[in-house]
Every structure is written in C-alpha cells, then in structure tokens.
XYZ file of N, CA, C and O in Angstrom:
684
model
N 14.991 -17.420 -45.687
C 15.564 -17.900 -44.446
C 14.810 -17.274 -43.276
O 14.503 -16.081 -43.271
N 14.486 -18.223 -42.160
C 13.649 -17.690 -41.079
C 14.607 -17.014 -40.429
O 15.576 -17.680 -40.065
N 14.588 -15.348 -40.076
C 14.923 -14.697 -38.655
C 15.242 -15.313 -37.596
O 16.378 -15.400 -37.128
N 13.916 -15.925 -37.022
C 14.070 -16.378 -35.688
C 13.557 -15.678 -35.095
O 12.718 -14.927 -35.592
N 13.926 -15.658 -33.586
C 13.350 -15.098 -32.206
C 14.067 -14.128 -31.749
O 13.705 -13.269 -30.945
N 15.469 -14.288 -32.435
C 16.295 -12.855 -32.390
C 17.598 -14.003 -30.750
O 17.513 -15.068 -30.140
N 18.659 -12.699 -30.821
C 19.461 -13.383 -29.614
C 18.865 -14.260 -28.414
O 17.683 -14.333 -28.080
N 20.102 -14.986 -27.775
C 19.807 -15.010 -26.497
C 19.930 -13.546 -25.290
O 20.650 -12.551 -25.376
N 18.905 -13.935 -24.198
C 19.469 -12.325 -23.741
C 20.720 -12.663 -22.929
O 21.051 -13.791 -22.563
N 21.350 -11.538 -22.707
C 22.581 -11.577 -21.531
C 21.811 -11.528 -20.501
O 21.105 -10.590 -20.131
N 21.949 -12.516 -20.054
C 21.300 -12.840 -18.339
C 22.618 -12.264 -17.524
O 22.345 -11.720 -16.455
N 24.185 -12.323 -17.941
C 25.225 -11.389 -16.802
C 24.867 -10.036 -16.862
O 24.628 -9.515 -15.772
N 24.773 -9.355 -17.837
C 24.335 -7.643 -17.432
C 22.707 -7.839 -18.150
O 22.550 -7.538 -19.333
N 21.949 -8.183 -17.606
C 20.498 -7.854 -18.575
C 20.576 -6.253 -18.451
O 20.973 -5.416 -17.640
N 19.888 -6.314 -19.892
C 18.914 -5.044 -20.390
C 18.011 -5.492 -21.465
O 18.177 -6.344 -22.339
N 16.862 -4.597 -21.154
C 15.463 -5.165 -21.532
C 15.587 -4.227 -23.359
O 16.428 -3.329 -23.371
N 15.099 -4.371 -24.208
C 15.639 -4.540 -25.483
C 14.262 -3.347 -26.267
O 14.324 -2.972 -27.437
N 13.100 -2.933 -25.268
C 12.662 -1.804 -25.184
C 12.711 -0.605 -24.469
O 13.531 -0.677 -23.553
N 12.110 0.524 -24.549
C 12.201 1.687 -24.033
C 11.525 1.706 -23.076
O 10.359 1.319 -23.155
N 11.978 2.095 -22.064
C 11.278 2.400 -20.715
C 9.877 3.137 -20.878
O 9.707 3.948 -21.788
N 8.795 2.797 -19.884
C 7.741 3.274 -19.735
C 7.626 4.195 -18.919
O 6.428 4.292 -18.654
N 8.454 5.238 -18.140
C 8.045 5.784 -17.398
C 8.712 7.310 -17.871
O 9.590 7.281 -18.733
N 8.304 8.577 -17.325
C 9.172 9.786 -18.050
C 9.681 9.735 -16.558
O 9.398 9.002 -15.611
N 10.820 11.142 -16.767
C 11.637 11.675 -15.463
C 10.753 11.503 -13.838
O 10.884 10.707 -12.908
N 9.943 12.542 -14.053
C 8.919 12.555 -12.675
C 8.013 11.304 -12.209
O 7.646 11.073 -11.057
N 7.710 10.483 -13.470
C 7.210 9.231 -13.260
C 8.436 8.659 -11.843
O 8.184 8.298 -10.693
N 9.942 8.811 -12.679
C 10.643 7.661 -12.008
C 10.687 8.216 -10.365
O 10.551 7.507 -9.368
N 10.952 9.923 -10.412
C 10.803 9.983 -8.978
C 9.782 9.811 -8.307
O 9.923 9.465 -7.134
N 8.665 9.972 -8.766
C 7.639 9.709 -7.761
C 7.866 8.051 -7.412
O 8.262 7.595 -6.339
N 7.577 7.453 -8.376
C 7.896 5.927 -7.959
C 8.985 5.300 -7.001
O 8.865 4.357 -6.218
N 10.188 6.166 -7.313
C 11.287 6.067 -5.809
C 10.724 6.488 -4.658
O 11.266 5.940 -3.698
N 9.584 7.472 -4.254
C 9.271 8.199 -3.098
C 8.249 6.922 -2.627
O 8.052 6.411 -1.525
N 7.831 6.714 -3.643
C 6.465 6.201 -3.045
C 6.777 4.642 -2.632
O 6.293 3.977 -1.717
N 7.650 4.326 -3.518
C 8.295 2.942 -3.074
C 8.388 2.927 -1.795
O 7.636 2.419 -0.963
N 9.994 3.899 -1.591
C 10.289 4.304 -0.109
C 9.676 4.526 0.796
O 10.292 4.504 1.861
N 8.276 4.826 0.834
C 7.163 4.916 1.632
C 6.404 3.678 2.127
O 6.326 3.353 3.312
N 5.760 2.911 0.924
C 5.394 1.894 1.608
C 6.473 0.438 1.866
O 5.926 -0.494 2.456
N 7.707 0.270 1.515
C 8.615 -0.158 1.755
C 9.940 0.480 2.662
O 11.054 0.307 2.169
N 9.888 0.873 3.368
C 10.588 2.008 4.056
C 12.138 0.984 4.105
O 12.017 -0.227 4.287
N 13.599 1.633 3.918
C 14.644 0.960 4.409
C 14.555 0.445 5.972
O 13.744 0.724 6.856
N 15.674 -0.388 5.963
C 15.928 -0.286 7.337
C 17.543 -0.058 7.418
O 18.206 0.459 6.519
N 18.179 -0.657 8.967
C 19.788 -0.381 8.846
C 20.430 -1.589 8.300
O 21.546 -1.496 7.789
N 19.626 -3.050 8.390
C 19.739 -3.818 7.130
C 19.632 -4.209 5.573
O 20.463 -4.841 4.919
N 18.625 -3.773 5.218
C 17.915 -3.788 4.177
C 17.837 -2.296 3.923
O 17.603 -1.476 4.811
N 18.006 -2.059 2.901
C 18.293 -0.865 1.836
C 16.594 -0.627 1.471
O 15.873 -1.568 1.138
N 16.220 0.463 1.567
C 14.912 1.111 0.507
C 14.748 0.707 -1.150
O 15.655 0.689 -1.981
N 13.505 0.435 -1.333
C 13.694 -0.356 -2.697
C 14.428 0.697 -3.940
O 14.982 0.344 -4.981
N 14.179 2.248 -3.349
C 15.003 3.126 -4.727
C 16.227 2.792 -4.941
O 16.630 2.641 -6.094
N 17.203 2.581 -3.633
C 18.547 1.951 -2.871
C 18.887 0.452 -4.326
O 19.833 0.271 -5.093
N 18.046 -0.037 -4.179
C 18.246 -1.490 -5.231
C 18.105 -1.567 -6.435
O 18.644 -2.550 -6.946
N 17.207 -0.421 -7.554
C 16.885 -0.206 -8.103
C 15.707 -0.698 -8.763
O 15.637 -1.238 -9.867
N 14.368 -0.323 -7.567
C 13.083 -0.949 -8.194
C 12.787 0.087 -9.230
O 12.005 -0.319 -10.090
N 13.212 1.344 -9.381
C 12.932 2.172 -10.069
C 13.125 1.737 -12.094
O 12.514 1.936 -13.143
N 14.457 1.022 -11.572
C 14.556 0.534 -13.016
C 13.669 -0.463 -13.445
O 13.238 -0.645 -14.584
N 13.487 -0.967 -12.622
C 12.540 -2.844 -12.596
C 10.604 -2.052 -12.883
O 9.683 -2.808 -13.191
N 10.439 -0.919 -12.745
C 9.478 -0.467 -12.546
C 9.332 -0.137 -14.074
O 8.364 -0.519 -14.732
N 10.556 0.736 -14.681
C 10.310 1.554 -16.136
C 10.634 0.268 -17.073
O 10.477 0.499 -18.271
N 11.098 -1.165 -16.713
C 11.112 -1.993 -17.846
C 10.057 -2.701 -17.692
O 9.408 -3.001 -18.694
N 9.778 -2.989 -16.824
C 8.141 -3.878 -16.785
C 6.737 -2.774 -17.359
O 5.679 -3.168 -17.849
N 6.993 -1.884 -17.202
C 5.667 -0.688 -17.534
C 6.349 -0.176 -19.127
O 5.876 0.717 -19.830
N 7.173 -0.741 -19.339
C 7.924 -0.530 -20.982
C 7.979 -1.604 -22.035
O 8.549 -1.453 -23.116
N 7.262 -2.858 -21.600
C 7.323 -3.760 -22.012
C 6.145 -3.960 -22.995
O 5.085 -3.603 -22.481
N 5.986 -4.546 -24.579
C 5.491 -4.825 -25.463
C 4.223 -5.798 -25.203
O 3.494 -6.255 -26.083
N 4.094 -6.063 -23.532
C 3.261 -7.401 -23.344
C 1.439 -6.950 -22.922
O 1.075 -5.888 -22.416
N 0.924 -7.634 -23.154
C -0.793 -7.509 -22.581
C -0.374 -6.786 -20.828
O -0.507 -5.594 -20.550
N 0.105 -7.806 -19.910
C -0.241 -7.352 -19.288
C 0.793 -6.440 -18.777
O 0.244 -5.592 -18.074
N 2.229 -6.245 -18.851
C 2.330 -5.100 -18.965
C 1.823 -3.714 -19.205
O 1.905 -2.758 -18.434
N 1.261 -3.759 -20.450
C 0.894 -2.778 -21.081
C -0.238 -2.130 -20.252
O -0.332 -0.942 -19.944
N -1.268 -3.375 -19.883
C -2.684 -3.151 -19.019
C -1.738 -2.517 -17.569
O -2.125 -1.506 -16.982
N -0.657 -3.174 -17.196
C -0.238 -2.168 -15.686
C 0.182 -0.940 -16.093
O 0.060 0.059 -15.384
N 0.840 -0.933 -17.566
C 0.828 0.511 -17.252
C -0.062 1.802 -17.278
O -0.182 2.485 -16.260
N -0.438 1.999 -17.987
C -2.320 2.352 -17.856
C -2.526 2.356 -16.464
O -3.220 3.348 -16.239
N -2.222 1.609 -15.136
C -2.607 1.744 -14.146
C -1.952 1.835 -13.705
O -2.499 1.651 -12.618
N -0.509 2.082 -13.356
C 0.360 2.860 -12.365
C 0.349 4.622 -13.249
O 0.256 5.706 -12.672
N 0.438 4.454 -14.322
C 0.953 6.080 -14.511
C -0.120 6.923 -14.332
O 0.008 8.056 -13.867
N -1.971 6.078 -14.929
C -2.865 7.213 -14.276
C -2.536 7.199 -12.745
O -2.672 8.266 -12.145
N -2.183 6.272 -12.167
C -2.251 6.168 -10.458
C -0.885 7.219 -10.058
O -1.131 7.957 -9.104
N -0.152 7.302 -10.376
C 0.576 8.379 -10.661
C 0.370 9.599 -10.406
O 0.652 10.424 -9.537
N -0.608 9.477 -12.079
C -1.270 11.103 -12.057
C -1.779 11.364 -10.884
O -1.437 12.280 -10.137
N -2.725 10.448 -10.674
C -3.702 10.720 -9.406
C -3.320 11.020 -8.375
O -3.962 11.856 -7.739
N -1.906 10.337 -7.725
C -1.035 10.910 -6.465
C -0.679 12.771 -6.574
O -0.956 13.643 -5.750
N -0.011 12.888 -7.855
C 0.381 14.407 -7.846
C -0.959 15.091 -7.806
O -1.010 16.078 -7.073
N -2.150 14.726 -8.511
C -3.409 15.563 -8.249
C -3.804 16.261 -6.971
O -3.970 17.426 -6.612
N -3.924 14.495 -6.188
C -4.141 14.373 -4.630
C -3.051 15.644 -4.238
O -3.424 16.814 -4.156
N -1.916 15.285 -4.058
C -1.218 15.861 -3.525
C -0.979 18.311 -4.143
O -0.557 19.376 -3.692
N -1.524 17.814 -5.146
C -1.907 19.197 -5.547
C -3.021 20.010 -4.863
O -2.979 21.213 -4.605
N -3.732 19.401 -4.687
C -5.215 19.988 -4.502
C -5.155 19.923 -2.863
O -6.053 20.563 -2.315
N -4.182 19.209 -1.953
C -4.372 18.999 -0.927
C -3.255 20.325 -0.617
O -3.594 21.220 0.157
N -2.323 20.338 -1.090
C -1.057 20.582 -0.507
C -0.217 21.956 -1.243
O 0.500 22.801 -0.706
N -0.656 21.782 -2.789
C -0.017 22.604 -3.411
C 1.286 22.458 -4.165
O 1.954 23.311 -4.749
N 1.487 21.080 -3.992
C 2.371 20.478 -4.674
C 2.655 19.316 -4.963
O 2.071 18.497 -4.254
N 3.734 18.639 -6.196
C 3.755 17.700 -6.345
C 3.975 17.055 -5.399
O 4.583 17.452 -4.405
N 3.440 15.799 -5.593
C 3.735 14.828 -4.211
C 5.623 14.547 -3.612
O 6.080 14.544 -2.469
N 6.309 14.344 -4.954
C 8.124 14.272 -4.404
C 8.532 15.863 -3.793
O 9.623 16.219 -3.347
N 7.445 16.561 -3.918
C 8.237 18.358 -3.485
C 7.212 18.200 -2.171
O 6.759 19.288 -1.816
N 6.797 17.151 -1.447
C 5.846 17.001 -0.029
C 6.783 16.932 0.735
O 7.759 16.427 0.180
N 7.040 17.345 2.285
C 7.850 16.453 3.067
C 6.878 15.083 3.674
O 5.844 14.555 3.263
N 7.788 14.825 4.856
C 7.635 12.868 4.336
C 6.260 13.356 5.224
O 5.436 13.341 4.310
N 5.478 13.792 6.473
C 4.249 13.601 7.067
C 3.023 13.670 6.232
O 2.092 12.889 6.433
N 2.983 14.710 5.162
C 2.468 15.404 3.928
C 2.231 13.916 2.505
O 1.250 13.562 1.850
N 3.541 13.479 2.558
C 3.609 12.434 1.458
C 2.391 11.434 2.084
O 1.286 11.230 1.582
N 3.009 10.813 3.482
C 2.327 9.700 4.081
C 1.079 10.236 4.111
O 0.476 9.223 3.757
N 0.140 11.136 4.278
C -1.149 11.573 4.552
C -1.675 11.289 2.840
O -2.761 10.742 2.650
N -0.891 11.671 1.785
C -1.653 11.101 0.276
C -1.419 9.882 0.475
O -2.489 9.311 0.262
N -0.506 9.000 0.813
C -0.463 7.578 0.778
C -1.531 7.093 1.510
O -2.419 6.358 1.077
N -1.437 7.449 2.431
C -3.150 6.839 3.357
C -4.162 7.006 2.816
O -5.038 6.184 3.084
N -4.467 8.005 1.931
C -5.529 8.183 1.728
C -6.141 7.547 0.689
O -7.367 7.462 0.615
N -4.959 6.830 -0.587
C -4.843 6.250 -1.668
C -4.971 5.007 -1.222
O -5.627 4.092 -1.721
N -4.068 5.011 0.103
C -4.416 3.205 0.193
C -5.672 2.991 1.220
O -5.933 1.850 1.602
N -6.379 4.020 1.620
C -7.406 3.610 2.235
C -8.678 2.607 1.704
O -9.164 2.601 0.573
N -9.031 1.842 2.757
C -10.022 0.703 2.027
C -11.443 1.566 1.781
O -12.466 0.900 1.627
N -11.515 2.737 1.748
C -12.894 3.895 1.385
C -12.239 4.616 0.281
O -12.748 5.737 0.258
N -11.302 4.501 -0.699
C -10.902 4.805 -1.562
C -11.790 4.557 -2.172
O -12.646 3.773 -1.762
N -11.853 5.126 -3.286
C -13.191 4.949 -4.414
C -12.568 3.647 -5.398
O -13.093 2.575 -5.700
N -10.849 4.391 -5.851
C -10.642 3.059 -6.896
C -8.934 2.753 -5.992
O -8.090 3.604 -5.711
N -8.904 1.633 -5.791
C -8.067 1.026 -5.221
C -6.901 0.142 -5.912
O -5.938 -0.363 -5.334
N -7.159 0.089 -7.027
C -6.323 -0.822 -8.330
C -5.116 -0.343 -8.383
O -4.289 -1.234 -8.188
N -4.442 1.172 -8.649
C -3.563 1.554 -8.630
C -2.485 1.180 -7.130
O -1.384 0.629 -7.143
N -3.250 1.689 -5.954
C -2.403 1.258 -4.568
C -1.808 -0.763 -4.913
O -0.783 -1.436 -4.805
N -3.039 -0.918 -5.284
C -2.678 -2.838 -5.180
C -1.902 -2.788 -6.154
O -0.811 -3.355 -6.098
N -2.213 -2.254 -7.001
C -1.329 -2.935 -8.455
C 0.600 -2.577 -8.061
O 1.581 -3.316 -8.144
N 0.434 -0.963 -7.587
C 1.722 -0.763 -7.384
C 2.852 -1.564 -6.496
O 4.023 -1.899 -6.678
N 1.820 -1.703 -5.371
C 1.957 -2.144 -4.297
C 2.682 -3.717 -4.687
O 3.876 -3.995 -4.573
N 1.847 -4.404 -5.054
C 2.714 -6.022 -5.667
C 3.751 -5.546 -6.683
O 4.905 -5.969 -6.611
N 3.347 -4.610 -7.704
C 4.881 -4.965 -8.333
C 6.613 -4.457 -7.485
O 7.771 -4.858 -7.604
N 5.828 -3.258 -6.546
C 7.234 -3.138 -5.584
C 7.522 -4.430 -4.665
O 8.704 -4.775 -4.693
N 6.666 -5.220 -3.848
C 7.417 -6.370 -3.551
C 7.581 -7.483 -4.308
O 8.371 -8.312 -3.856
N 7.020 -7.736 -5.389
C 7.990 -8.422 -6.374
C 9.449 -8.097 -6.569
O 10.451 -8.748 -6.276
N 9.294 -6.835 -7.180
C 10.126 -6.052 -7.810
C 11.770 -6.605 -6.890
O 12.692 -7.346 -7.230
N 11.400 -5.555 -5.260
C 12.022 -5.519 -3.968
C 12.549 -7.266 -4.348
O 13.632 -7.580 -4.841
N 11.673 -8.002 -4.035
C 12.096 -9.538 -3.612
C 12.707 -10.334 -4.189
O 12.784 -11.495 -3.789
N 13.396 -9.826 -5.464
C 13.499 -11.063 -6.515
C 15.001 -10.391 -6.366
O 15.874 -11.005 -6.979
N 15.365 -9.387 -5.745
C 16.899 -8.548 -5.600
C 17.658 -10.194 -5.287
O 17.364 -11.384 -5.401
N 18.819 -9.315 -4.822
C 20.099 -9.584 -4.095
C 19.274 -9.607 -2.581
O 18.926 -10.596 -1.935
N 19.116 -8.337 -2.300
C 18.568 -7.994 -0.704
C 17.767 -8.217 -0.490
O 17.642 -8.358 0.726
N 16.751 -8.416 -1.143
C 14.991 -8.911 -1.286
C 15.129 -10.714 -1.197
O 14.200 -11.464 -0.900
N 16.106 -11.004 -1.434
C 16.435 -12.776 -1.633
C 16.997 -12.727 0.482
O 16.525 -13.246 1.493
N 18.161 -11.826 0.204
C 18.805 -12.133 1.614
C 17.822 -11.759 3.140
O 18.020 -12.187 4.277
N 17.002 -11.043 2.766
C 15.885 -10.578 3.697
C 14.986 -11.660 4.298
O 14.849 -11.554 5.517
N 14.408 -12.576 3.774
C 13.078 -13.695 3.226
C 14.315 -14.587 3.427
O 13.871 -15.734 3.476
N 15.298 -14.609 3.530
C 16.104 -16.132 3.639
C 16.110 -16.770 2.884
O 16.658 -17.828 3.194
N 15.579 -16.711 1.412
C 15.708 -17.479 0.570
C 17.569 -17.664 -0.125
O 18.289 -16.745 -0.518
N 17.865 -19.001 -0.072
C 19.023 -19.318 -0.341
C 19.904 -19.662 -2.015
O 21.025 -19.742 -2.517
N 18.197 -19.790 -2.390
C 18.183 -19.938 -4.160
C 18.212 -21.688 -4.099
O 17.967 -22.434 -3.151
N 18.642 -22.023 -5.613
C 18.871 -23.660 -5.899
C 20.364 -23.813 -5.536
O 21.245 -23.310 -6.234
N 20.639 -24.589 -4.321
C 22.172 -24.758 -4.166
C 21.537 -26.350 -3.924
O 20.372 -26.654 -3.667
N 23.220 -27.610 -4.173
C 22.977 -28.859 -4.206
C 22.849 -29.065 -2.587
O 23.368 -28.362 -1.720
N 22.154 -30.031 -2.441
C 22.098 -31.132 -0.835
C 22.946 -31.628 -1.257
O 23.144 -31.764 -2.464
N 23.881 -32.144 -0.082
C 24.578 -33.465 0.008
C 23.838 -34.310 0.702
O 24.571 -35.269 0.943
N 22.722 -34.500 1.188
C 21.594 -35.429 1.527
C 20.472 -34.598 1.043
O 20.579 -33.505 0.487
N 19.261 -35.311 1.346
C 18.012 -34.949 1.109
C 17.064 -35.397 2.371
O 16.758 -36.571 2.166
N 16.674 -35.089 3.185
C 16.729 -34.708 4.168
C 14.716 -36.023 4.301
O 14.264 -36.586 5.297
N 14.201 -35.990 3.002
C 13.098 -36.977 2.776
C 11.589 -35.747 3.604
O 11.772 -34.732 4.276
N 10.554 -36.237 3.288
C 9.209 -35.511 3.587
C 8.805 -35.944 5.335
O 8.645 -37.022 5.908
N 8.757 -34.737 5.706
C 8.540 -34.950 7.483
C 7.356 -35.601 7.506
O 6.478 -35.633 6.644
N 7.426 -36.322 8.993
C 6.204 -37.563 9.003
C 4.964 -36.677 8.603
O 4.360 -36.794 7.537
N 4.681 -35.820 9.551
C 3.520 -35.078 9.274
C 2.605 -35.049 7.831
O 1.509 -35.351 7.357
N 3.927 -34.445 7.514
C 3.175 -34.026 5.687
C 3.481 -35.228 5.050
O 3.472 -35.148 3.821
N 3.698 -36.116 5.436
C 3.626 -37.799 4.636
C 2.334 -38.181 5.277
O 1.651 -39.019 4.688
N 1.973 -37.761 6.224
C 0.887 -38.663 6.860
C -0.197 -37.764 5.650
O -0.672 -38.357 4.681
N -0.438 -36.399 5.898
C -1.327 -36.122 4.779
C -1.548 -36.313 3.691
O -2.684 -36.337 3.218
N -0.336 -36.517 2.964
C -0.152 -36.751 1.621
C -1.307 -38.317 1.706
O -2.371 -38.530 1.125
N -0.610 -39.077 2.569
C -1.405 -40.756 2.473
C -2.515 -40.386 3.026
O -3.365 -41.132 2.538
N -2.952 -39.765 3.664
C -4.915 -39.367 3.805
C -5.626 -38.998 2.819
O -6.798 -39.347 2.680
N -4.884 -38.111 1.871
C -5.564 -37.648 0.732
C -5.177 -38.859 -0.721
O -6.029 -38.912 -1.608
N -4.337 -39.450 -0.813
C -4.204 -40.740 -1.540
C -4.785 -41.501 -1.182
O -4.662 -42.377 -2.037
N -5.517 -41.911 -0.321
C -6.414 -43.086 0.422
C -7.585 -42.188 0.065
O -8.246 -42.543 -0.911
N -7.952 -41.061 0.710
C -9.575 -40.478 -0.073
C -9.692 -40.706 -1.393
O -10.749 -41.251 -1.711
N -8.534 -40.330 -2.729
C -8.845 -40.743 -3.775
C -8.832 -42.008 -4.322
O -9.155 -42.258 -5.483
N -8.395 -42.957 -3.349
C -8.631 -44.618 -3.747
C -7.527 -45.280 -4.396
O -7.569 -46.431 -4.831
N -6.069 -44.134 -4.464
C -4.919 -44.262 -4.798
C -4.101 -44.522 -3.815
O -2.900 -44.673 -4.036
C-alpha cells in the first residue's frame, strides 16, 4: 500500500514539520538585525514584534534546495556580523548599543562590501517574511481575495494598450 505524501497541513495553527535552522544567538541576532533594517513604527510593529524570527528558523530549516542554499548564506552572514562586530567593537553584535549595531550594518550593506549576498539575501527574506503578516498585509493595503459586487472592467488606458500590442501581433 502506497504511504502517500503524508497529511494535509493545518493551515489554522501551521507548524512546519522540521526543525528549525537557526541556534539561540542565531535567533537574536536575526531579531536585532531585522529591527534595524526594518525599524517599527507607532503603527506598524518591528518585524521581531510579528514574528519574522520564527518565519526566519523555518524557512532556513527547511529540507528544500533553496532553502538549504539560504541557509549557508544567512548563518555564515551571521557569523560574519558577530566577527565584524568583534574585531570592531569587542563584542557580539546583540551586546552593541543601537549607534555601534547601525555602524556594522552599514558597513555590511555597503555597495564596497567585498561580498554582498548575505545583506541581499537577508534583506528580501525579512520583507517577504514582514509582508506576507497580518501587519505587513495592513501596511501595503493589500486587502487579500474578498468578492466584488461589480467588477469595475479594464480602464480605457490599459485597454488602449492591451489593443496596440494585439494589433502589433496581428491578433
């Protein structure tokens, strides 16, 4: 008898069905650094506030190619922050205060950085991460799939293009 693919997941409480990728200090640094280049406001909550931290240790915990390939590049990028922040400062980067933190962040995200993969890589999965929230949805105005009671039809404009480029292809 075939197994299968195993359950459906609970989409009301998800949990991801592997072990997190990140250890203790992984997760704080990743809350600091979040909070840094995503800073709260008095609307919008800081992404540690929402829990990108968790969204961070299941995606970098995940069984997949490219998972696997990000993680390899946030946790050396990681390393590399506490280094930076060692050799500069004398301490780990979460034991910096915040002027100290921001001076390794600049310097990581500077475009004269030698390797820059880690800042980008991190960098998109926190506004993913951030955007796909509750607050990350209400921020961006996105309203989700709710029904029209009309449909409101394609504004002249972008009908007129649509028929310029159907007339170039002879359609």
């Amino acid at each position: 008898m075939d197994e299968g693919y195993g359950t459906d997941p609970n989409l009301v409480t998800p949990d991801a069905p592997w072990p997190g990728g990140l250890n203790d200090q992984q997760k704080k640094l990743v809350a600091v650094l979040g909070d840094i280049i995503l800073p709260g406001t008095d609307e919008y909550p800081a992404p540690s506030a929402v829990g990108i931290v968790k969204f961070f240790d299941e995606w970098l915990g995940a069984p997949y190619r490219t998972q696997q390939k990000d993680k390899v590049t946030i946790v050396t990028g990681l390393a590399m922050v506490d280094q930076a922040s060692q050799q500069q400062f004398g301490l780990d980067f979460v034991d910096l205060d915040g002027s100290q933190q921001r001076v390794v962040v600049d310097q990581i995200a500077s475009t004269t950085a030698a390797d820059r993969s880690f800042f980008v890589r991190f960098r998109s999965l926190l506004l993913n991460g951030y955007y796909t929230t509750d607050i990350g949805f209400k921020a961006i105005g996105y309203i989700g799939n709710v029904p029209l009671h009309e449909f409101p039809g394609v504004p002249p404009e972008t009908q007129r293009i649509i028929d310029d480029e159907l007339r170039k292809l002879g359609l």
